[in-house]
Coordinates of C-alpha atoms in Angstrom, one line a residue:
M1 CA -55.7 -13.6 4.0
P2 CA -52.6 -11.6 2.9
T3 CA -49.2 -13.1 3.4
L4 CA -47.6 -11.4 6.4
N5 CA -44.1 -12.9 6.2
S6 CA -42.4 -13.7 2.9
G7 CA -38.7 -14.0 2.4
Y8 CA -36.9 -11.1 4.0
T9 CA -39.9 -8.9 4.5
E10 CA -39.8 -9.6 8.3
G11 CA -36.1 -9.9 8.4
G12 CA -33.4 -7.8 6.8
A13 CA -35.9 -6.1 4.5
S14 CA -38.4 -5.2 7.2
L15 CA -39.7 -1.6 7.3
E16 CA -41.6 -2.1 10.5
S17 CA -38.8 -3.4 12.8
N18 CA -37.8 -0.9 15.4
V19 CA -34.2 -1.7 14.6
L20 CA -34.5 -1.4 10.8
K21 CA -37.4 1.0 9.9
G22 CA -35.2 4.1 10.1
W23 CA -32.4 2.5 8.1
I24 CA -33.2 2.8 4.3
P25 CA -30.0 3.0 2.3
Q26 CA -30.0 2.8 -1.5
R27 CA -27.8 0.8 -3.8
L28 CA -27.5 2.6 -7.1
S29 CA -25.2 2.2 -10.0
A30 CA -21.4 2.1 -9.5
K31 CA -21.3 5.5 -11.2
S32 CA -23.7 7.0 -8.6
D33 CA -22.3 5.2 -5.6
I34 CA -18.6 5.9 -6.3
M35 CA -18.0 8.9 -8.5
P36 CA -19.8 11.9 -7.0
R37 CA -17.6 12.0 -3.8
L38 CA -14.5 10.3 -5.1
D39 CA -12.4 13.4 -4.7
I40 CA -13.2 13.8 -1.0
L41 CA -12.8 10.0 -0.6
R42 CA -9.3 10.2 -2.1
S43 CA -8.3 13.3 0.0
R44 CA -9.4 11.6 3.3
S45 CA -7.6 8.4 2.3
A46 CA -4.5 10.3 1.6
D47 CA -4.8 12.2 4.9
Q48 CA -5.0 8.9 6.8
A49 CA -2.1 7.4 4.9
I50 CA 0.0 10.5 5.7
N51 CA -1.1 11.6 9.2
S52 CA -2.6 8.5 10.9
P53 CA -0.3 5.9 12.3
M54 CA -2.6 3.0 11.5
G55 CA -3.5 4.4 8.1
S56 CA 0.1 4.7 7.2
A57 CA 0.8 1.2 8.6
A58 CA -2.0 -0.3 6.4
I59 CA -0.6 1.2 3.2
K60 CA 3.1 0.5 4.0
T61 CA 2.5 -3.0 5.2
S62 CA 0.6 -3.9 2.0
S63 CA 3.3 -2.3 -0.2
M64 CA 6.2 -3.8 1.7
H65 CA 4.9 -7.4 1.4
T66 CA 3.3 -7.1 -2.0
I67 CA 5.9 -5.1 -3.9
G68 CA 8.9 -4.7 -1.6
A69 CA 12.0 -3.8 -3.6
G70 CA 10.1 -4.6 -6.8
L71 CA 8.6 -7.6 -8.6
R72 CA 11.2 -9.6 -10.6
L73 CA 10.5 -11.0 -14.0
F74 CA 10.6 -14.8 -14.6
P75 CA 9.8 -15.5 -18.3
R76 CA 7.8 -18.7 -18.7
L77 CA 7.4 -19.0 -22.5
R78 CA 5.3 -22.0 -23.6
Y79 CA 8.2 -23.6 -25.4
K80 CA 6.4 -26.7 -26.6
S81 CA 3.8 -24.8 -28.6
L82 CA 6.7 -22.8 -30.1
G83 CA 8.6 -25.9 -31.1
L84 CA 11.5 -25.4 -28.7
T85 CA 13.4 -27.8 -26.5
A86 CA 13.6 -27.3 -22.8
D87 CA 17.3 -26.3 -23.1
E88 CA 16.5 -23.7 -25.8
A89 CA 13.7 -22.3 -23.7
R90 CA 16.0 -22.0 -20.7
E91 CA 18.6 -20.2 -22.7
W92 CA 16.0 -17.8 -24.2
T93 CA 14.6 -17.2 -20.7
R94 CA 17.9 -16.3 -19.2
K95 CA 18.9 -14.0 -22.0
T96 CA 15.5 -12.2 -22.0
A97 CA 15.5 -11.7 -18.2
Q98 CA 19.0 -10.2 -18.4
E99 CA 18.1 -8.0 -21.3
F100 CA 14.9 -6.8 -19.6
D101 CA 16.9 -5.9 -16.4
L102 CA 19.2 -3.7 -18.6
W103 CA 16.1 -1.6 -19.3
A104 CA 14.3 -2.0 -16.0
S105 CA 17.2 -1.3 -13.6
S106 CA 18.0 2.1 -15.3
V107 CA 16.4 5.4 -14.4
L108 CA 16.3 6.1 -18.1
C109 CA 13.2 3.9 -18.3
D110 CA 11.4 6.7 -16.4
I111 CA 10.3 9.7 -18.5
T112 CA 11.5 11.9 -15.6
K113 CA 14.8 10.0 -15.1
R114 CA 14.2 9.6 -11.4
N115 CA 13.2 6.0 -10.7
N116 CA 13.9 2.7 -12.3
F117 CA 11.1 0.2 -13.1
Y118 CA 11.3 -1.5 -9.8
D119 CA 11.0 1.7 -7.8
M120 CA 8.1 2.8 -10.1
Q121 CA 6.2 -0.3 -9.1
D122 CA 6.2 0.8 -5.5
I123 CA 5.1 4.3 -6.4
A124 CA 2.3 3.0 -8.7
Y125 CA 1.1 0.5 -6.1
T126 CA 1.1 3.0 -3.3
G127 CA -0.9 5.4 -5.5
Y128 CA -3.3 2.7 -6.4
L129 CA -3.9 1.9 -2.7
T130 CA -4.3 5.6 -1.7
D131 CA -6.3 6.9 -4.6
G132 CA -8.1 3.8 -5.8
D133 CA -6.2 3.7 -9.1
A134 CA -3.0 4.9 -10.7
F135 CA -2.0 5.5 -14.3
A136 CA 1.1 4.9 -16.5
M137 CA 1.6 6.2 -20.0
F138 CA 3.8 4.6 -22.6
R139 CA 6.2 7.3 -24.0
H140 CA 9.1 7.0 -26.3
K141 CA 12.5 8.8 -26.5
A142 CA 15.3 8.2 -28.9
G143 CA 17.6 5.4 -27.8
T144 CA 21.2 6.0 -26.8
H145 CA 24.4 3.9 -26.6
D146 CA 23.7 3.3 -22.8
M147 CA 20.0 2.7 -23.4
P148 CA 19.2 1.1 -26.7
Y149 CA 15.4 1.1 -26.0
S150 CA 13.1 4.0 -26.6
L151 CA 10.3 2.9 -24.3
R152 CA 9.7 5.2 -21.3
I153 CA 7.1 5.1 -18.6
Q154 CA 5.3 8.2 -17.2
L155 CA 3.4 7.7 -14.0
I156 CA 0.3 9.8 -13.5
E157 CA -1.6 10.4 -10.3
A158 CA -5.3 9.5 -10.3
N159 CA -6.6 13.1 -9.8
R160 CA -5.1 14.2 -13.1
V161 CA -7.4 11.9 -15.0
S162 CA -10.6 13.9 -14.9
N163 CA -13.4 15.3 -17.0
P164 CA -12.2 18.2 -19.3
D165 CA -13.6 21.6 -18.5
Q166 CA -15.4 22.2 -21.8
F167 CA -18.9 23.5 -22.7
G168 CA -19.4 24.8 -19.2
A169 CA -18.8 21.3 -17.6
L170 CA -16.7 21.4 -14.5
P171 CA -14.0 18.8 -13.8
Y172 CA -16.0 17.4 -10.8
A173 CA -19.0 16.6 -13.0
V174 CA -19.4 12.8 -13.1
D175 CA -20.7 12.2 -16.6
I176 CA -20.3 14.5 -19.6
Q177 CA -20.6 14.4 -23.3
A178 CA -17.3 13.7 -25.1
P179 CA -16.3 16.5 -27.5
N180 CA -16.7 15.7 -31.2
S181 CA -18.3 12.2 -30.6
N182 CA -21.3 10.5 -29.1
N183 CA -19.1 8.9 -26.4
R184 CA -19.4 9.7 -22.7
I185 CA -16.7 10.7 -20.3
I186 CA -17.0 9.4 -16.7
N187 CA -14.5 11.0 -14.4
G188 CA -11.9 11.2 -17.1
V189 CA -12.6 7.8 -18.7
E190 CA -14.1 8.0 -22.2
I191 CA -16.4 5.1 -23.1
D192 CA -18.4 4.2 -26.2
A193 CA -22.0 3.0 -26.6
D194 CA -21.0 -0.5 -25.5
G195 CA -19.3 0.8 -22.4
A196 CA -15.8 -0.1 -23.7
V197 CA -13.0 2.3 -22.7
T198 CA -11.7 4.2 -25.7
A199 CA -9.6 7.0 -24.2
Y200 CA -8.5 8.8 -21.0
W201 CA -8.5 12.5 -20.5
V202 CA -5.4 13.7 -18.7
S203 CA -4.9 17.2 -17.4
N204 CA -1.5 18.9 -17.5
R205 CA -1.9 19.7 -13.8
V206 CA -4.0 18.6 -10.9
P207 CA -7.3 20.6 -11.1
W208 CA -7.4 23.4 -8.5
D209 CA -3.8 22.8 -7.5
R210 CA -2.5 26.0 -5.8
I211 CA 1.1 25.5 -6.7
D212 CA 0.5 25.0 -10.5
S213 CA -2.1 27.8 -10.7
Y214 CA 0.2 29.8 -12.9
K215 CA -0.7 27.7 -15.9
E216 CA -4.2 27.1 -17.2
A217 CA -5.5 23.5 -16.9
E218 CA -5.6 21.7 -20.3
W219 CA -6.7 18.2 -21.0
T220 CA -5.2 15.8 -23.5
R221 CA -7.1 12.9 -24.9
V222 CA -5.0 9.7 -24.8
K223 CA -6.4 6.8 -26.7
A224 CA -6.6 3.7 -24.6
F225 CA -5.2 1.5 -27.4
G226 CA -3.1 2.1 -30.5
S227 CA -5.1 2.3 -33.8
R228 CA -2.7 -0.1 -35.7
S229 CA -1.1 -2.2 -33.0
G230 CA -4.0 -2.6 -30.7
R231 CA -1.6 -2.4 -27.8
P232 CA -2.3 -0.2 -24.7
N233 CA -1.1 3.4 -24.8
I234 CA -1.9 4.0 -21.1
L235 CA -2.4 1.6 -18.2
Q236 CA -4.9 2.0 -15.4
V237 CA -3.8 0.1 -12.3
C238 CA -7.2 -0.6 -10.7
H239 CA -9.2 -3.5 -9.3
D240 CA -12.9 -3.3 -10.1
T241 CA -15.4 -4.8 -7.7
R242 CA -18.6 -3.9 -9.6
P243 CA -19.8 -4.1 -13.2
E244 CA -19.7 -0.8 -15.1
Q245 CA -17.1 0.6 -12.7
Y246 CA -14.5 2.8 -14.4
R247 CA -12.6 4.3 -11.4
G248 CA -11.1 2.6 -8.4
V249 CA -12.0 3.0 -4.8
P250 CA -9.2 3.8 -2.2
Y251 CA -7.9 0.8 -0.2
L252 CA -8.8 2.6 3.1
A253 CA -12.4 3.6 2.0
P254 CA -14.2 1.0 4.2
V255 CA -12.3 2.0 7.3
I256 CA -11.7 5.8 6.9
E257 CA -14.3 6.7 9.6
T258 CA -12.9 4.1 12.1
L259 CA -9.3 5.2 11.4
K260 CA -10.3 8.8 12.1
E261 CA -12.0 8.0 15.3
V262 CA -9.1 5.9 16.5
S263 CA -6.8 8.8 15.8
R264 CA -9.0 11.3 17.7
Y265 CA -9.4 8.9 20.6
T266 CA -5.6 8.3 20.7
T267 CA -4.9 12.0 20.6
A268 CA -7.4 12.7 23.4
E269 CA -6.0 10.0 25.6
L270 CA -2.4 11.3 24.9
T271 CA -3.4 14.8 25.9
A272 CA -5.1 13.6 29.0
A273 CA -2.0 11.6 30.0
I274 CA 0.2 14.6 29.5
I275 CA -2.1 16.7 31.7
R276 CA -2.1 14.0 34.4
S277 CA 1.7 14.0 34.3
F278 CA 1.8 17.6 35.5
F279 CA 1.9 18.2 39.3
A280 CA -0.3 21.3 39.5
L281 CA -0.7 23.8 42.4
F282 CA -3.4 26.4 42.6
F283 CA -3.5 29.5 44.8
V284 CA -6.9 29.6 46.7
Q285 CA -8.4 32.8 48.1
Q286 CA -9.7 32.2 51.6
E287 CA -12.9 33.7 53.0
N288 CA -12.8 37.3 54.3
T289 CA -9.6 38.2 52.5
K290 CA -8.7 40.7 50.0
D291 CA -8.7 40.0 46.3
L292 CA -6.0 37.4 45.4
N293 CA -4.4 39.6 42.8
T294 CA -4.2 42.4 45.4
I295 CA -2.7 40.1 48.0
L296 CA 0.0 38.8 45.7
G297 CA 0.7 42.2 44.3
E298 CA 0.8 44.4 47.4
P299 CA 4.1 45.1 49.2
M300 CA 5.0 43.1 52.3
M301 CA 7.3 43.9 55.2
G302 CA 10.8 42.6 55.2
M303 CA 12.0 40.1 57.9
H304 CA 15.0 42.2 59.2
N305 CA 14.1 45.9 58.6
D306 CA 11.2 48.2 58.4
Q307 CA 11.5 48.9 54.7
E308 CA 8.8 47.7 52.3
E309 CA 9.9 45.1 49.7
E310 CA 8.1 44.3 46.5
L311 CA 6.8 40.8 46.4
D312 CA 8.7 38.6 44.0
L313 CA 6.3 36.0 42.5
N314 CA 9.2 33.9 41.2
E315 CA 10.0 33.0 44.8
Y316 CA 6.9 30.8 44.9
A317 CA 8.0 27.7 43.1
L318 CA 8.5 24.1 43.8
T319 CA 12.2 23.3 44.2
A320 CA 14.2 20.7 46.1
G321 CA 14.4 21.4 49.8
T322 CA 12.6 24.8 49.6
M323 CA 9.9 26.2 51.8
N324 CA 8.2 29.4 50.7
A325 CA 6.1 31.8 52.7
L326 CA 2.8 32.8 51.3
P327 CA 1.0 36.1 52.0
K328 CA -1.7 36.1 54.7
G329 CA -5.0 34.8 53.4
V330 CA -3.6 32.6 50.6
D331 CA -3.8 28.9 50.6
V332 CA -2.4 26.3 48.2
K333 CA -4.3 23.3 46.8
A334 CA -2.5 20.4 45.0
I335 CA -4.2 18.5 42.1
N336 CA -3.8 14.7 42.3
A337 CA -1.9 13.6 39.2
T338 CA -3.1 10.0 39.4
G339 CA -5.4 8.3 36.9
T340 CA -5.0 5.7 34.1
A341 CA -6.8 4.9 30.9
S342 CA -7.3 1.3 31.8
T343 CA -9.6 0.5 28.9
F344 CA -7.6 2.3 26.2
D345 CA -5.5 -0.7 25.0
V346 CA -8.5 -3.1 24.9
F347 CA -10.8 -0.7 23.1
V348 CA -8.3 0.5 20.5
G349 CA -7.1 -3.1 20.0
H350 CA -10.6 -4.2 19.1
L351 CA -11.0 -1.3 16.6
I352 CA -7.7 -2.1 15.0
K353 CA -8.8 -5.8 14.6
Q354 CA -11.9 -4.6 12.8
I355 CA -9.8 -2.4 10.5
G356 CA -7.5 -5.3 9.8
A357 CA -10.4 -7.6 9.0
A358 CA -11.8 -5.1 6.6
I359 CA -8.6 -4.7 4.6
G360 CA -7.6 -8.4 4.8
V361 CA -4.6 -7.9 7.1
P362 CA -4.7 -9.6 10.5
Y363 CA -4.1 -7.5 13.6
E364 CA -0.7 -9.1 14.4
V365 CA 0.6 -8.3 10.9
L366 CA -0.9 -4.8 10.8
T367 CA 0.6 -3.8 14.2
K368 CA 3.8 -5.8 13.8
H369 CA 3.0 -7.3 17.2
F370 CA 3.2 -11.1 17.6
S371 CA 2.6 -12.1 21.2
S372 CA 0.6 -15.3 20.7
S373 CA 1.8 -18.8 20.1
Y374 CA 3.8 -20.0 17.1
S375 CA 0.7 -21.5 15.4
A376 CA -1.4 -18.4 15.9
S377 CA 1.3 -16.2 14.6
R378 CA 1.9 -18.4 11.6
A379 CA -1.8 -18.5 10.9
A380 CA -1.9 -14.7 10.9
L381 CA 1.0 -14.6 8.5
L382 CA -0.6 -17.1 6.2
Q383 CA -3.8 -15.2 6.0
A384 CA -2.0 -11.9 5.3
W385 CA 0.2 -13.7 2.7
E386 CA -2.9 -14.8 0.8
E387 CA -4.0 -11.1 0.6
F388 CA -0.6 -10.0 -0.5
K389 CA -0.3 -12.7 -3.2
L390 CA -3.8 -11.7 -4.5
R391 CA -2.9 -8.1 -4.8
R392 CA 0.4 -8.9 -6.3
T393 CA -1.4 -10.9 -9.0
W394 CA -3.8 -8.0 -9.7
F395 CA -0.9 -5.5 -9.9
S396 CA 1.3 -7.6 -12.1
R397 CA -1.6 -8.0 -14.5
D398 CA -2.4 -4.3 -14.7
F399 CA 1.1 -2.9 -14.7
C400 CA 4.1 -5.3 -14.8
Q401 CA 3.0 -7.6 -17.6
P402 CA 1.8 -5.0 -20.0
V403 CA 5.0 -3.1 -19.6
Y404 CA 7.0 -6.3 -20.2
E405 CA 5.0 -7.0 -23.3
A406 CA 5.6 -3.5 -24.7
W407 CA 9.3 -3.8 -23.9
L408 CA 9.6 -7.3 -25.5
A409 CA 7.9 -6.1 -28.7
E410 CA 10.5 -3.4 -29.0
A411 CA 13.4 -5.8 -28.1
I412 CA 12.3 -8.2 -30.9
A413 CA 11.8 -5.4 -33.4
L414 CA 15.3 -4.1 -32.6
G415 CA 16.7 -7.7 -33.1
R416 CA 18.1 -7.9 -29.6
I417 CA 15.7 -10.8 -28.8
E418 CA 14.8 -13.5 -31.3
A419 CA 11.1 -14.7 -31.3
P420 CA 10.0 -16.1 -34.6
G421 CA 6.3 -15.5 -35.4
F422 CA 5.9 -12.9 -32.6
F423 CA 4.3 -10.3 -34.8
E424 CA 2.5 -12.7 -37.2
D425 CA 0.5 -15.0 -34.9
P426 CA -1.2 -13.8 -31.7
A427 CA -1.0 -17.3 -30.3
K428 CA 2.7 -17.3 -30.7
M429 CA 2.9 -13.7 -29.3
A430 CA 1.1 -14.9 -26.2
A431 CA 3.4 -17.9 -25.9
W432 CA 6.5 -15.7 -26.1
C433 CA 5.1 -13.2 -23.6
N434 CA 4.0 -15.6 -20.9
A435 CA 5.8 -14.7 -17.6
E436 CA 5.5 -14.8 -13.8
W437 CA 6.4 -12.1 -11.3
Y438 CA 7.9 -12.8 -7.9
G439 CA 8.6 -10.4 -5.1
P440 CA 9.0 -10.4 -1.3
T441 CA 8.7 -13.8 0.3
M442 CA 6.5 -14.6 3.3
S443 CA 8.0 -14.0 6.7
I444 CA 9.4 -17.2 8.3
L445 CA 8.9 -17.8 12.0
D446 CA 10.6 -21.2 12.0
P447 CA 12.9 -21.7 9.0
V448 CA 13.4 -25.4 9.7
K449 CA 9.7 -26.2 9.6
D450 CA 9.1 -24.1 6.5
V451 CA 12.0 -25.7 4.6
N452 CA 10.8 -29.1 5.7
G453 CA 7.3 -28.3 4.2
S454 CA 8.9 -27.0 1.0
N455 CA 11.0 -30.2 0.7
L456 CA 7.9 -32.3 1.1
R457 CA 5.9 -30.4 -1.5
V458 CA 8.7 -30.9 -4.0
Y459 CA 9.1 -34.6 -3.1
N460 CA 5.4 -35.3 -3.5
G461 CA 5.2 -33.4 -6.8
L462 CA 3.1 -30.5 -5.4
S463 CA 5.6 -27.9 -6.4
T464 CA 9.0 -27.5 -8.1
R465 CA 12.4 -26.4 -6.8
E466 CA 12.3 -23.5 -9.0
K467 CA 9.0 -22.2 -7.7
E468 CA 10.0 -22.9 -4.1
A469 CA 13.3 -20.9 -4.6
A470 CA 11.4 -18.0 -6.0
E471 CA 8.6 -18.0 -3.4
M472 CA 10.8 -18.7 -0.3
T473 CA 13.9 -16.6 -1.1
G474 CA 13.1 -14.7 -4.2
T475 CA 16.0 -16.2 -6.1
D476 CA 16.5 -18.2 -9.3
L477 CA 17.1 -21.9 -8.8
E478 CA 19.6 -22.2 -11.7
E479 CA 21.7 -19.3 -10.4
N480 CA 21.6 -20.9 -6.9
L481 CA 22.8 -24.3 -8.3
E482 CA 25.6 -22.7 -10.3
Q483 CA 26.8 -20.8 -7.3
L484 CA 26.7 -23.9 -5.2
A485 CA 28.7 -25.8 -7.7
Y486 CA 31.3 -23.1 -7.8
E487 CA 31.5 -23.0 -4.0
K488 CA 31.8 -26.7 -3.8
R489 CA 34.7 -26.7 -6.3
I490 CA 36.5 -24.0 -4.3
I491 CA 36.0 -25.9 -1.1
Q492 CA 37.4 -29.1 -2.6
E493 CA 40.4 -27.2 -4.1
L494 CA 41.3 -25.8 -0.7
G495 CA 41.0 -29.2 0.9
L496 CA 38.1 -28.2 3.2
E497 CA 35.2 -30.3 4.4
L498 CA 31.8 -29.2 5.6
A499 CA 29.6 -31.0 8.0
K500 CA 26.6 -32.6 6.3
P501 CA 23.4 -30.9 7.3
T502 CA 20.5 -32.8 8.8
S503 CA 18.1 -33.9 6.1
T504 CA 14.8 -32.0 6.3
T505 CA 12.9 -35.1 5.6
E506 CA 14.1 -36.5 8.9
L507 CA 12.4 -33.7 10.8
Q508 CA 9.2 -34.3 12.6
P509 CA 6.3 -32.1 11.4
D510 CA 4.8 -29.6 13.8
T511 CA 1.9 -31.1 15.8
G512 CA 0.9 -27.9 17.4
G513 CA 1.3 -29.4 20.8
S514 CA 3.4 -28.2 23.8
N515 CA 5.7 -26.3 21.4
D516 CA 3.1 -23.6 21.3
D517 CA 3.4 -22.9 25.0
E518 CA 7.1 -22.8 24.8
Q519 CA 7.1 -20.2 22.1
K520 CA 4.5 -17.8 23.4
G521 CA 5.7 -14.3 23.4
G522 CA 8.8 -15.2 21.5
A523 CA 7.8 -14.2 18.0
S524 CA 7.4 -10.5 18.4

């Protein structure tokens, strides 16, 4: 007797179930699932990011909390493997951070001279969210007295990296043969027989752009890595989710349809509300009367003489304390302007919760609306913070760290930074290049409780003061201590005394009890 039920055959893989038998999707390769409609996916994502309130909120919220005013460099060289003392490492770290900021804080680090490195981070990250990936090319210009470094960054939007229009192949073709080699080009990314990225094809303009139509589109092959140095020539800011994936998927891709429906429903309800707000009157023709147009248009007798007067339709208006006479045979009907969309808030709220869950940002954070208890609001912030930290890690790996390493190599070559063995030993190069990147800190609902938790983490060896300073306030611990020492000295010289603050270790931890009820609605 044949087996009737094995594994998922009568469950999720059933072809006979009334619920599932008409649902037969196919999961193909990443190239087939992503590439053919990537242009329309980008365009719809960009439209939602620009014209939809919730789409714009999703992009801006992620950018604000992940990048903010820009991620700051904190060099963390592995000084023990380099034979340095802790004091020597600290001095090198401070000097390197200051020297990097000389380059990063200047608009001269941008090939277009418009944005400094911190602003470019936000542009690249926003482009990565909207289009699925963003690109940055390493360029070089002669150094000057004000800018001793030649390194320049050129940001490129994702749709400029595309297949070249050669041998009859169109830019929207997914997979084409690379000119003069056996490599393949997949949506602008050239790969070899092993699937390794060897080059990117960059157009001098966005294909089919109407503004730049005066010049013919031309593609330049940019090698992914230098032939001699092995260092990147171009960066692709992207997060792959599947093997053999060479282009990124927009951040809003899973929720584009829901976002569009929310926008349409909101617009429809807004239109209905505007119509309901009007107090409308209609002229109604009664039975056995002339045509309404004839009645309103024919002359009528004056009140005090026998001369005919032309009917003035402007007299028939609703004004304060006015009573108007209507021609014989005409009645007026008023339209009731009452009515409410009682289910709008609940329905749209549930849809936005689904959108937030899909992109990893809780409803409260996405809508900037904290109406629950302290514990619930803090839980939402913590969940969102995990998402932002993860994306910050991805972005710093793809963009910030490679740029820092390219800059550091030039700084050492110019003799402005000393790093023995940097170019001789790859292990030493990695030790010198090690760094961390810190940006915006998590929003704090109750500063006392958060500081208390920070103090306990340091006390129990779970964290360091330096790390807590960077994560809680985005500042450098050593700079904070030096400033505090200076302030203390000034206070003593002026003969002032400050009240001793309550020790955070004396505070009671939050038990999540009645305090929640006291703080409901107070965190919005």
